[in-house]
PDB file of C-alpha atoms and ligand atoms in Angstrom:
ATOM      1  CA  MET L   1       0.000   0.000   0.000  1.00 40.00           C
ATOM      2  CA  TRP L   2       0.970   3.632  -0.288  1.00 42.00           C
ATOM      3  CA  GLY L   3       3.021   4.551   2.771  1.00 43.00           C
ATOM      4  CA  GLU L   4       1.760   7.779   4.304  1.00 45.00           C
ATOM      5  CA  ALA L   5       5.277   8.875   5.134  1.00 42.00           C
ATOM      6  CA  ALA L   6       6.366   8.184   1.572  1.00 44.00           C
ATOM      7  CA  ALA L   7       3.389  10.118   0.222  1.00 46.00           C
ATOM      8  CA  ARG L   8       4.266  13.099   2.418  1.00 43.00           C
ATOM      9  CA  SER L   9       7.941  13.000   1.551  1.00 45.00           C
ATOM     10  CA  ARG L  10       7.516  13.100  -2.227  1.00 49.00           C
ATOM     11  CA  LEU L  11       5.417  16.035  -3.230  1.00 49.00           C
ATOM     12  CA  VAL L  12       6.452  16.439  -6.841  1.00 59.00           C
ATOM     13  CA  VAL L  13       6.397  13.681  -9.451  1.00 78.00           C
ATOM     14  CA  MET L  14       9.478  13.641 -11.688  1.00 92.00           C
ATOM     15  CA  LEU L  15       7.974  14.087 -15.153  1.00 96.00           C
ATOM     16  CA  VAL L  16      10.370  13.351 -17.997  1.00 97.00           C
ATOM     17  CA  ARG L  17       9.683  13.879 -21.678  1.00 98.00           C
ATOM     18  CA  THR L  18      12.777  12.474 -23.354  1.00 98.00           C
ATOM     19  CA  LYS L  19      14.495   9.111 -23.455  1.00 98.00           C
ATOM     20  CA  GLN L  20      17.758  10.715 -22.410  1.00 98.00           C
ATOM     21  CA  GLU L  21      16.193  12.260 -19.278  1.00 98.00           C
ATOM     22  CA  LEU L  22      14.495   8.957 -18.530  1.00 98.00           C
ATOM     23  CA  ARG L  23      17.807   7.096 -18.694  1.00 98.00           C
ATOM     24  CA  GLU L  24      19.458   9.696 -16.465  1.00 97.00           C
ATOM     25  CA  GLU L  25      16.702   9.655 -13.854  1.00 97.00           C
ATOM     26  CA  VAL L  26      16.550   5.864 -13.849  1.00 98.00           C
ATOM     27  CA  ALA L  27      20.340   5.732 -13.365  1.00 97.00           C
ATOM     28  CA  ARG L  28      19.930   7.808 -10.197  1.00 97.00           C
ATOM     29  CA  LEU L  29      17.640   5.235  -8.594  1.00 96.00           C
ATOM     30  CA  THR L  30      19.202   2.765  -6.219  1.00 95.00           C
ATOM     31  CA  GLY L  31      17.221  -0.382  -5.511  1.00 96.00           C
ATOM     32  CA  SER L  32      14.653  -2.393  -7.412  1.00 98.00           C
ATOM     33  CA  ILE L  33      12.494  -0.783 -10.103  1.00 98.00           C
ATOM     34  CA  GLY L  34       8.898  -1.598 -11.028  1.00 98.00           C
ATOM     35  CA  LEU L  35       7.513  -0.408 -14.383  1.00 98.00           C
ATOM     36  CA  VAL L  36       3.858   0.306 -15.150  1.00 98.00           C
ATOM     37  CA  MET L  37       3.065   1.154 -18.766  1.00 98.00           C
ATOM     38  CA  THR L  38      -0.164   3.019 -19.526  1.00 98.00           C
ATOM     39  CA  MET L  39      -1.876   5.152 -22.141  1.00 98.00           C
ATOM     40  CA  GLY L  40      -3.085   7.533 -19.433  1.00 97.00           C
ATOM     41  CA  ALA L  41      -6.672   8.541 -18.592  1.00 96.00           C
ATOM     42  CA  LEU L  42      -5.867   6.710 -15.413  1.00 97.00           C
ATOM     43  CA  HIS L  43      -8.429   4.868 -13.301  1.00 97.00           C
ATOM     44  CA  GLU L  44      -8.369   2.448 -10.369  1.00 98.00           C
ATOM     45  CA  GLY L  45      -7.252  -0.387 -12.658  1.00 98.00           C
ATOM     46  CA  HIS L  46      -4.050   1.480 -13.491  1.00 98.00           C
ATOM     47  CA  LEU L  47      -3.638   2.591  -9.878  1.00 98.00           C
ATOM     48  CA  ASN L  48      -3.828  -1.033  -8.729  1.00 98.00           C
ATOM     49  CA  LEU L  49      -0.851  -1.776 -10.968  1.00 98.00           C
ATOM     50  CA  VAL L  50       1.018   1.154  -9.441  1.00 98.00           C
ATOM     51  CA  ARG L  51       0.163   0.057  -5.883  1.00 97.00           C
ATOM     52  CA  ARG L  52       1.330  -3.453  -6.621  1.00 98.00           C
ATOM     53  CA  ALA L  53       4.572  -2.096  -8.102  1.00 98.00           C
ATOM     54  CA  ARG L  54       5.046   0.043  -5.008  1.00 97.00           C
ATOM     55  CA  GLU L  55       4.547  -3.028  -2.794  1.00 97.00           C
ATOM     56  CA  GLU L  56       7.004  -5.174  -4.693  1.00 98.00           C
ATOM     57  CA  CYS L  57       9.689  -2.681  -5.751  1.00 98.00           C
ATOM     58  CA  GLU L  58      11.612   0.154  -4.120  1.00 97.00           C
ATOM     59  CA  HIS L  59      11.027   2.506  -7.051  1.00 97.00           C
ATOM     60  CA  VAL L  60       8.166   2.888  -9.505  1.00 98.00           C
ATOM     61  CA  VAL L  61       8.380   4.226 -13.050  1.00 98.00           C
ATOM     62  CA  VAL L  62       5.130   4.889 -14.936  1.00 98.00           C
ATOM     63  CA  SER L  63       4.893   5.580 -18.654  1.00 98.00           C
ATOM     64  CA  ILE L  64       1.973   7.531 -20.072  1.00 98.00           C
ATOM     65  CA  TYR L  65       1.925   7.336 -23.838  1.00 98.00           C
ATOM     66  CA  VAL L  66      -0.886   6.904 -26.343  1.00 98.00           C
ATOM     67  CA  ASN L  67       1.043   4.713 -28.738  1.00 98.00           C
ATOM     68  CA  PRO L  68      -0.081   5.426 -32.315  1.00 98.00           C
ATOM     69  CA  LEU L  69       1.368   2.152 -33.604  1.00 98.00           C
ATOM     70  CA  GLN L  70      -1.177   0.077 -31.718  1.00 98.00           C
ATOM     71  CA  PHE L  71      -4.189   1.846 -33.243  1.00 98.00           C
ATOM     72  CA  GLY L  72      -5.481   0.785 -36.645  1.00 97.00           C
ATOM     73  CA  PRO L  73      -7.036   3.007 -39.328  1.00 95.00           C
ATOM     74  CA  GLY L  74     -10.493   4.152 -38.236  1.00 94.00           C
ATOM     75  CA  GLU L  75      -9.825   3.393 -34.564  1.00 95.00           C
ATOM     76  CA  ASP L  76      -9.993   5.950 -31.757  1.00 95.00           C
ATOM     77  CA  PHE L  77      -6.391   7.254 -31.678  1.00 97.00           C
ATOM     78  CA  ASP L  78      -7.494  10.899 -32.091  1.00 96.00           C
ATOM     79  CA  ALA L  79     -10.423  10.604 -29.701  1.00 95.00           C
ATOM     80  CA  TYR L  80      -8.498   8.676 -27.028  1.00 96.00           C
ATOM     81  CA  PRO L  81      -8.708  10.662 -23.746  1.00 96.00           C
ATOM     82  CA  ARG L  82      -5.529  12.548 -22.872  1.00 97.00           C
ATOM     83  CA  THR L  83      -5.601  13.844 -19.288  1.00 96.00           C
ATOM     84  CA  LEU L  84      -1.965  14.206 -18.217  1.00 96.00           C
ATOM     85  CA  GLU L  85      -2.537  16.809 -15.470  1.00 95.00           C
ATOM     86  CA  ALA L  86      -5.201  14.729 -13.752  1.00 95.00           C
ATOM     87  CA  ASP L  87      -3.111  11.578 -14.235  1.00 96.00           C
ATOM     88  CA  LEU L  88      -0.118  13.131 -12.477  1.00 96.00           C
ATOM     89  CA  GLU L  89      -2.305  14.089  -9.532  1.00 94.00           C
ATOM     90  CA  LEU L  90      -3.708  10.592  -9.291  1.00 95.00           C
ATOM     91  CA  LEU L  91      -0.252   9.034  -9.443  1.00 95.00           C
ATOM     92  CA  GLY L  92       1.228  11.180  -6.692  1.00 82.00           C
ATOM     93  CA  ASP L  93       3.708   8.841  -5.109  1.00 84.00           C
ATOM     94  CA  VAL L  94       5.831   7.438  -7.944  1.00 96.00           C
ATOM     95  CA  ASP L  95       9.486   8.096  -8.768  1.00 97.00           C
ATOM     96  CA  ILE L  96       9.358   8.903 -12.477  1.00 98.00           C
ATOM     97  CA  VAL L  97       6.617   9.496 -15.043  1.00 98.00           C
ATOM     98  CA  PHE L  98       7.728   9.170 -18.660  1.00 98.00           C
ATOM     99  CA  ALA L  99       5.414  10.964 -21.103  1.00 98.00           C
ATOM    100  CA  PRO L 100       7.162  11.270 -24.473  1.00 98.00           C
ATOM    101  CA  SER L 101       5.905  12.789 -27.720  1.00 98.00           C
ATOM    102  CA  ASP L 102       5.516  10.577 -30.799  1.00 98.00           C
ATOM    103  CA  GLU L 103       8.543  12.296 -32.288  1.00 98.00           C
ATOM    104  CA  GLU L 104      10.596  11.477 -29.212  1.00 98.00           C
ATOM    105  CA  MET L 105       9.418   7.873 -29.143  1.00 98.00           C
ATOM    106  CA  TYR L 106       9.818   6.969 -32.795  1.00 98.00           C
ATOM    107  CA  GLY L 107      11.640   9.834 -34.534  1.00 96.00           C
ATOM    108  CA  SER L 108      10.959   9.416 -38.224  1.00 94.00           C
ATOM    109  CA  GLY L 109      10.617   5.652 -37.700  1.00 90.00           C
ATOM    110  CA  PRO L 110       9.999   3.014 -36.796  1.00 96.00           C
ATOM    111  CA  LEU L 111      12.290   1.548 -39.426  1.00 96.00           C
ATOM    112  CA  VAL L 112      12.763  -1.718 -37.543  1.00 97.00           C
ATOM    113  CA  ARG L 113       9.673  -3.667 -36.525  1.00 97.00           C
ATOM    114  CA  ILE L 114       8.998  -6.624 -34.269  1.00 97.00           C
ATOM    115  CA  ASP L 115       6.982  -9.491 -35.691  1.00 97.00           C
ATOM    116  CA  PRO L 116       4.920 -10.634 -32.706  1.00 97.00           C
ATOM    117  CA  GLY L 117       4.166 -14.046 -34.229  1.00 97.00           C
ATOM    118  CA  GLU L 118       1.182 -16.344 -34.256  1.00 97.00           C
ATOM    119  CA  LEU L 119      -0.436 -15.278 -30.984  1.00 98.00           C
ATOM    120  CA  ALA L 120      -0.807 -11.747 -32.387  1.00 98.00           C
ATOM    121  CA  GLY L 121      -3.042 -12.993 -35.221  1.00 98.00           C
ATOM    122  CA  LYS L 122      -5.681 -14.555 -32.975  1.00 98.00           C
ATOM    123  CA  PHE L 123      -8.836 -12.964 -31.478  1.00 98.00           C
ATOM    124  CA  GLU L 124      -7.859  -9.319 -30.813  1.00 98.00           C
ATOM    125  CA  GLY L 125      -5.339  -9.608 -33.623  1.00 98.00           C
ATOM    126  CA  LYS L 126      -7.985 -10.769 -36.122  1.00 98.00           C
ATOM    127  CA  THR L 127     -10.030  -7.642 -35.595  1.00 98.00           C
ATOM    128  CA  ARG L 128      -7.005  -5.397 -35.007  1.00 97.00           C
ATOM    129  CA  PRO L 129      -4.319  -6.856 -37.315  1.00 97.00           C
ATOM    130  CA  THR L 130      -1.571  -4.312 -36.529  1.00 98.00           C
ATOM    131  CA  HIS L 131      -2.384  -3.888 -32.844  1.00 98.00           C
ATOM    132  CA  PHE L 132       0.002  -6.347 -31.225  1.00 98.00           C
ATOM    133  CA  ALA L 133       2.952  -5.416 -33.428  1.00 98.00           C
ATOM    134  CA  GLY L 134       2.448  -1.866 -32.131  1.00 98.00           C
ATOM    135  CA  VAL L 135       2.203  -3.105 -28.542  1.00 98.00           C
ATOM    136  CA  ALA L 136       5.314  -5.253 -28.955  1.00 98.00           C
ATOM    137  CA  GLN L 137       7.258  -2.288 -30.320  1.00 98.00           C
ATOM    138  CA  VAL L 138       6.432   0.100 -27.485  1.00 98.00           C
ATOM    139  CA  VAL L 139       6.715  -2.471 -24.700  1.00 98.00           C
ATOM    140  CA  THR L 140      10.136  -3.593 -25.908  1.00 98.00           C
ATOM    141  CA  LYS L 141      11.374  -0.016 -26.203  1.00 98.00           C
ATOM    142  CA  VAL L 142      10.193   1.113 -22.768  1.00 98.00           C
ATOM    143  CA  ILE L 143      11.454  -2.028 -21.034  1.00 98.00           C
ATOM    144  CA  ASN L 144      14.831  -1.504 -22.725  1.00 98.00           C
ATOM    145  CA  LEU L 145      14.902   2.126 -21.586  1.00 98.00           C
ATOM    146  CA  VAL L 146      13.948   1.458 -17.951  1.00 98.00           C
ATOM    147  CA  ARG L 147      15.370  -2.057 -17.487  1.00 98.00           C
ATOM    148  CA  PRO L 148      12.950  -2.716 -14.635  1.00 98.00           C
ATOM    149  CA  ASP L 149      13.223  -5.630 -12.230  1.00 98.00           C
ATOM    150  CA  LYS L 150       9.485  -6.156 -12.639  1.00 99.00           C
ATOM    151  CA  ALA L 151       6.918  -4.904 -15.139  1.00 99.00           C
ATOM    152  CA  PHE L 152       3.244  -4.919 -14.145  1.00 99.00           C
ATOM    153  CA  PHE L 153       0.442  -5.632 -16.623  1.00 98.00           C
ATOM    154  CA  GLY L 154      -3.302  -5.998 -16.112  1.00 98.00           C
ATOM    155  CA  GLN L 155      -5.212  -9.220 -16.708  1.00 98.00           C
ATOM    156  CA  LYS L 156      -7.878  -7.026 -18.322  1.00 98.00           C
ATOM    157  CA  ASP L 157      -5.796  -7.185 -21.523  1.00 98.00           C
ATOM    158  CA  ALA L 158      -5.232 -10.921 -21.288  1.00 98.00           C
ATOM    159  CA  GLN L 159      -3.904 -11.478 -24.791  1.00 98.00           C
ATOM    160  CA  GLN L 160      -1.554  -8.517 -24.420  1.00 98.00           C
ATOM    161  CA  LEU L 161      -0.315 -10.018 -21.154  1.00 98.00           C
ATOM    162  CA  ALA L 162       0.329 -13.369 -22.863  1.00 98.00           C
ATOM    163  CA  LEU L 163       2.201 -11.587 -25.667  1.00 98.00           C
ATOM    164  CA  VAL L 164       4.289  -9.525 -23.260  1.00 98.00           C
ATOM    165  CA  ARG L 165       5.326 -12.688 -21.394  1.00 98.00           C
ATOM    166  CA  LEU L 166       6.355 -14.183 -24.736  1.00 98.00           C
ATOM    167  CA  LEU L 167       8.290 -11.065 -25.765  1.00 98.00           C
ATOM    168  CA  ASN L 168      10.076 -10.968 -22.440  1.00 98.00           C
ATOM    169  CA  ARG L 169      11.153 -14.556 -22.853  1.00 98.00           C
ATOM    170  CA  GLU L 170      11.923 -14.657 -26.561  1.00 97.00           C
ATOM    171  CA  LEU L 171      13.643 -11.272 -26.844  1.00 98.00           C
ATOM    172  CA  ASP L 172      15.471 -11.707 -23.518  1.00 98.00           C
ATOM    173  CA  LEU L 173      14.117  -8.457 -22.117  1.00 98.00           C
ATOM    174  CA  GLY L 174      15.261  -9.639 -18.710  1.00 98.00           C
ATOM    175  CA  THR L 175      12.404  -8.423 -16.542  1.00 98.00           C
ATOM    176  CA  GLU L 176       9.760 -10.261 -14.544  1.00 98.00           C
ATOM    177  CA  ILE L 177       6.218  -9.843 -15.801  1.00 98.00           C
ATOM    178  CA  VAL L 178       3.666  -9.545 -12.992  1.00 98.00           C
ATOM    179  CA  ALA L 179      -0.038  -9.996 -13.780  1.00 98.00           C
ATOM    180  CA  VAL L 180      -2.516  -7.856 -11.826  1.00 98.00           C
ATOM    181  CA  PRO L 181      -6.220  -8.856 -11.532  1.00 98.00           C
ATOM    182  CA  ILE L 182      -8.981  -6.946 -13.319  1.00 98.00           C
ATOM    183  CA  ALA L 183     -10.386  -3.937 -11.454  1.00 98.00           C
ATOM    184  CA  ARG L 184     -14.155  -3.563 -11.894  1.00 98.00           C
ATOM    185  CA  SER L 185     -16.789  -1.006 -11.048  1.00 97.00           C
ATOM    186  CA  GLU L 186     -19.262  -1.962  -8.307  1.00 97.00           C
ATOM    187  CA  SER L 187     -21.653  -3.167 -10.980  1.00 96.00           C
ATOM    188  CA  GLY L 188     -18.984  -5.424 -12.471  1.00 98.00           C
ATOM    189  CA  LEU L 189     -17.948  -3.491 -15.565  1.00 98.00           C
ATOM    190  CA  ALA L 190     -14.203  -3.892 -16.162  1.00 98.00           C
ATOM    191  CA  LEU L 191     -12.634  -0.458 -15.720  1.00 98.00           C
ATOM    192  CA  SER L 192     -11.286   1.005 -18.956  1.00 96.00           C
ATOM    193  CA  SER L 193     -10.286   4.447 -20.177  1.00 94.00           C
ATOM    194  CA  ARG L 194     -12.733   3.792 -23.027  1.00 95.00           C
ATOM    195  CA  ASN L 195     -15.678   3.531 -20.590  1.00 96.00           C
ATOM    196  CA  SER L 196     -15.736   7.340 -20.716  1.00 94.00           C
ATOM    197  CA  TYR L 197     -17.183   6.966 -24.229  1.00 96.00           C
ATOM    198  CA  LEU L 198     -20.254   5.082 -22.889  1.00 97.00           C
ATOM    199  CA  SER L 199     -23.602   6.775 -22.275  1.00 97.00           C
ATOM    200  CA  GLU L 200     -25.527   5.710 -19.150  1.00 96.00           C
ATOM    201  CA  GLU L 201     -27.650   3.363 -21.208  1.00 97.00           C
ATOM    202  CA  GLU L 202     -24.590   1.866 -22.858  1.00 98.00           C
ATOM    203  CA  GLN L 203     -22.965   1.345 -19.459  1.00 97.00           C
ATOM    204  CA  GLU L 204     -26.010  -0.725 -18.444  1.00 97.00           C
ATOM    205  CA  ARG L 205     -25.818  -2.730 -21.656  1.00 98.00           C
ATOM    206  CA  ALA L 206     -22.098  -3.287 -21.236  1.00 98.00           C
ATOM    207  CA  LEU L 207     -22.769  -5.167 -17.985  1.00 98.00           C
ATOM    208  CA  ALA L 208     -23.877  -8.080 -20.183  1.00 98.00           C
ATOM    209  CA  LEU L 209     -20.196  -8.911 -20.765  1.00 98.00           C
ATOM    210  CA  HIS L 210     -19.399  -9.425 -17.100  1.00 98.00           C
ATOM    211  CA  GLU L 211     -22.698 -11.210 -16.444  1.00 98.00           C
ATOM    212  CA  ALA L 212     -22.098 -13.618 -19.341  1.00 98.00           C
ATOM    213  CA  LEU L 213     -18.596 -14.343 -18.039  1.00 98.00           C
ATOM    214  CA  LEU L 214     -19.940 -15.043 -14.542  1.00 98.00           C
ATOM    215  CA  GLU L 215     -22.419 -17.506 -16.010  1.00 98.00           C
ATOM    216  CA  ALA L 216     -19.620 -19.119 -18.024  1.00 98.00           C
ATOM    217  CA  ARG L 217     -17.591 -19.566 -14.868  1.00 98.00           C
ATOM    218  CA  ALA L 218     -20.577 -21.080 -13.041  1.00 98.00           C
ATOM    219  CA  GLU L 219     -21.271 -23.493 -15.912  1.00 97.00           C
ATOM    220  CA  GLY L 220     -17.647 -24.582 -15.999  1.00 97.00           C
ATOM    221  CA  ALA L 221     -17.638 -25.101 -12.243  1.00 97.00           C
ATOM    222  CA  ALA L 222     -20.779 -27.232 -12.615  1.00 97.00           C
ATOM    223  CA  GLY L 223     -18.885 -29.545 -14.994  1.00 96.00           C
ATOM    224  CA  ALA L 224     -19.614 -28.197 -18.489  1.00 97.00           C
ATOM    225  CA  SER L 225     -16.867 -28.716 -21.084  1.00 96.00           C
ATOM    226  CA  ALA L 226     -14.897 -25.785 -22.520  1.00 97.00           C
ATOM    227  CA  GLU L 227     -16.795 -26.238 -25.818  1.00 96.00           C
ATOM    228  CA  GLN L 228     -20.177 -26.082 -24.076  1.00 97.00           C
ATOM    229  CA  VAL L 229     -19.195 -23.082 -22.017  1.00 98.00           C
ATOM    230  CA  GLU L 230     -17.942 -21.318 -25.142  1.00 98.00           C
ATOM    231  CA  GLU L 231     -21.100 -22.063 -27.125  1.00 98.00           C
ATOM    232  CA  ASN L 232     -23.369 -20.779 -24.349  1.00 98.00           C
ATOM    233  CA  LEU L 233     -21.233 -17.683 -23.836  1.00 98.00           C
ATOM    234  CA  ARG L 234     -21.467 -16.853 -27.511  1.00 98.00           C
ATOM    235  CA  GLN L 235     -25.226 -17.405 -27.629  1.00 98.00           C
ATOM    236  CA  ARG L 236     -25.837 -15.342 -24.521  1.00 98.00           C
ATOM    237  CA  LEU L 237     -23.856 -12.385 -25.803  1.00 98.00           C
ATOM    238  CA  SER L 238     -25.318 -12.618 -29.310  1.00 98.00           C
ATOM    239  CA  ALA L 239     -28.754 -12.229 -27.719  1.00 97.00           C
ATOM    240  CA  ALA L 240     -27.787  -9.335 -25.422  1.00 97.00           C
ATOM    241  CA  PRO L 241     -29.571  -6.109 -26.453  1.00 97.00           C
ATOM    242  CA  GLY L 242     -27.343  -3.305 -27.673  1.00 96.00           C
ATOM    243  CA  VAL L 243     -24.294  -5.565 -27.752  1.00 98.00           C
ATOM    244  CA  GLN L 244     -22.618  -6.420 -31.050  1.00 98.00           C
ATOM    245  CA  LEU L 245     -20.430  -9.448 -30.406  1.00 98.00           C
ATOM    246  CA  ASP L 246     -16.964  -9.593 -31.989  1.00 98.00           C
ATOM    247  CA  TYR L 247     -15.778 -12.846 -30.418  1.00 98.00           C
ATOM    248  CA  ALA L 248     -16.437 -15.031 -27.406  1.00 98.00           C
ATOM    249  CA  ALA L 249     -14.290 -18.071 -26.689  1.00 98.00           C
ATOM    250  CA  VAL L 250     -12.767 -20.256 -24.021  1.00 98.00           C
ATOM    251  CA  VAL L 251      -9.028 -20.536 -24.610  1.00 98.00           C
ATOM    252  CA  ASP L 252      -5.786 -21.608 -23.038  1.00 97.00           C
ATOM    253  CA  PRO L 253      -4.544 -18.463 -21.235  1.00 97.00           C
ATOM    254  CA  VAL L 254      -0.959 -18.868 -22.514  1.00 97.00           C
ATOM    255  CA  THR L 255      -1.383 -19.903 -26.152  1.00 97.00           C
ATOM    256  CA  PHE L 256      -4.937 -18.678 -26.813  1.00 98.00           C
ATOM    257  CA  GLY L 257      -5.386 -22.074 -28.487  1.00 97.00           C
ATOM    258  CA  PRO L 258      -7.894 -24.711 -27.310  1.00 95.00           C
ATOM    259  CA  ALA L 259      -8.545 -24.675 -23.572  1.00 96.00           C
ATOM    260  CA  GLY L 260      -7.755 -27.459 -21.147  1.00 89.00           C
ATOM    261  CA  THR L 261      -9.580 -27.642 -17.842  1.00 91.00           C
ATOM    262  CA  ALA L 262      -8.006 -24.332 -16.712  1.00 95.00           C
ATOM    263  CA  GLY L 263      -9.372 -22.025 -19.377  1.00 97.00           C
ATOM    264  CA  LEU L 264      -9.884 -18.336 -19.936  1.00 98.00           C
ATOM    265  CA  ALA L 265     -13.233 -17.085 -21.202  1.00 98.00           C
ATOM    266  CA  ILE L 266     -12.587 -14.054 -23.420  1.00 98.00           C
ATOM    267  CA  VAL L 267     -15.037 -11.647 -25.001  1.00 98.00           C
ATOM    268  CA  ALA L 268     -14.938  -8.575 -27.218  1.00 98.00           C
ATOM    269  CA  ALA L 269     -18.011  -6.620 -28.237  1.00 98.00           C
ATOM    270  CA  TRP L 270     -19.142  -3.223 -29.418  1.00 98.00           C
ATOM    271  CA  VAL L 271     -21.585  -1.388 -27.211  1.00 98.00           C
ATOM    272  CA  GLY L 272     -22.705   1.460 -29.424  1.00 95.00           C
ATOM    273  CA  PRO L 273     -19.514   2.632 -31.161  1.00 93.00           C
ATOM    274  CA  THR L 274     -17.278   1.563 -28.286  1.00 95.00           C
ATOM    275  CA  ARG L 275     -15.345  -1.693 -28.417  1.00 96.00           C
ATOM    276  CA  LEU L 276     -14.938  -3.399 -25.033  1.00 98.00           C
ATOM    277  CA  ILE L 277     -13.010  -6.488 -23.965  1.00 98.00           C
ATOM    278  CA  ASP L 278     -13.263  -8.598 -20.828  1.00 98.00           C
ATOM    279  CA  ASN L 279     -12.262 -12.045 -19.596  1.00 98.00           C
ATOM    280  CA  MET L 280     -12.511 -14.445 -16.684  1.00 98.00           C
ATOM    281  CA  GLU L 281     -10.737 -17.624 -15.641  1.00 98.00           C
ATOM    282  CA  VAL L 282     -12.995 -20.669 -15.925  1.00 98.00           C
ATOM    283  CA  THR L 283     -12.402 -24.218 -14.770  1.00 97.00           C
ATOM    284  CA  CYS L 284     -14.150 -26.547 -17.184  1.00 94.00           C
ATOM    285  CA  GLY L 285     -15.195 -30.189 -16.845  1.00 90.00           C
TER     286      GLY L 285
HETATM  287  P1  LIG Q 301      -3.978   1.023 -20.963  1.00 57.34           P
HETATM  288  O1  LIG Q 301      -3.746   2.385 -20.400  1.00 57.34           O
HETATM  289  O2  LIG Q 301      -5.399   0.721 -21.265  1.00 57.34           O
HETATM  290  O3  LIG Q 301      -3.017   0.681 -22.076  1.00 57.34           O
HETATM  291  O4  LIG Q 301      -3.603   0.016 -19.794  1.00 57.34           O
HETATM  292  C1  LIG Q 301      -2.356   0.069 -19.156  1.00 57.34           C
HETATM  293  C2  LIG Q 301      -2.220  -1.121 -18.239  1.00 57.34           C
HETATM  294  O5  LIG Q 301      -3.273  -1.099 -17.273  1.00 57.34           O
HETATM  295  C3  LIG Q 301      -2.332  -2.452 -18.968  1.00 57.34           C
HETATM  296  O6  LIG Q 301      -1.427  -3.387 -18.384  1.00 57.34           O
HETATM  297  C4  LIG Q 301      -3.765  -2.853 -18.714  1.00 57.34           C
HETATM  298  O7  LIG Q 301      -3.983  -4.246 -18.757  1.00 57.34           O
HETATM  299  C5  LIG Q 301      -3.959  -2.335 -17.308  1.00 57.34           C
HETATM  300  N1  LIG Q 301      -5.384  -2.144 -17.030  1.00 57.34           N
HETATM  301  C6  LIG Q 301      -6.249  -1.348 -17.694  1.00 57.34           C
HETATM  302  N2  LIG Q 301      -7.497  -1.488 -17.182  1.00 57.34           N
HETATM  303  C7  LIG Q 301      -7.405  -2.397 -16.187  1.00 57.34           C
HETATM  304  C8  LIG Q 301      -8.342  -2.979 -15.279  1.00 57.34           C
HETATM  305  N3  LIG Q 301      -9.637  -2.667 -15.290  1.00 57.34           N
HETATM  306  N4  LIG Q 301      -7.885  -3.885 -14.389  1.00 57.34           N
HETATM  307  C9  LIG Q 301      -6.578  -4.231 -14.372  1.00 57.34           C
HETATM  308  N5  LIG Q 301      -5.647  -3.734 -15.199  1.00 57.34           N
HETATM  309  C10 LIG Q 301      -6.051  -2.820 -16.091  1.00 57.34           C
END
């Protein structure tokens, strides 16, 4: 948890805009470093990652960067909420915040790209074909800049988490990836910066995702097979009013291939113009 003494002792967050400054400030830190990467518009989900990093590491570095490479044509890159001032206030007690410009991050590049492989073509990657290559690029760069002992990622973006684990291993990034559980609103909606796009009515409709996942978990616990759970999940969400299903599946949480008994139910759907994702661990019969 946030130590009160620590909160009192550090009144100003060190905000750095360039890679050079980031390297210099990181070099000043003595002791273990935890990294939390975000696109800003921070909410309790992000803050949970920061709290966890604070618990497990002596220093915390947070990046706030809306990475253009992970948005496809026609997606919400321009509309994505950018609230740096409010984000800095929410963060309070961290050592460094890195908020670069696109120019600083990529210069006139990127001229070298990472091919994120097969996992990046499934589910999220089918609908968003360039998304995970963009994620892989920015995650690799920021981990290389900070060289953290641990990097914290949310289970909300389960396929991203699986990809980041793979990147860390295959590209020898040399950090430890820590997964942090999904933070939800009281009604169950998974917190997301994109929830700010939802009208009140859409917020109600979006609850169908969490409710369908809870039912999937209950069915699995009652002995249903992964295939049955998946079929019911899909049917339930296809019938949900105001919800346009993209995919619903029960997968292996590492490969996103067929699930064994320890599966992950994953969903993506549009509620109005807003695309939402959610997931839940399910134990199937
Ligand atoms: P984003 O700013 O959406 O790119 O998210 C930055 C990090 O916060 C990622 O590791 C996300 O998985 C994580 N995150 C976002 N929303 C949540 C949430 N509701 N619960 C847990 N982690 C989250």
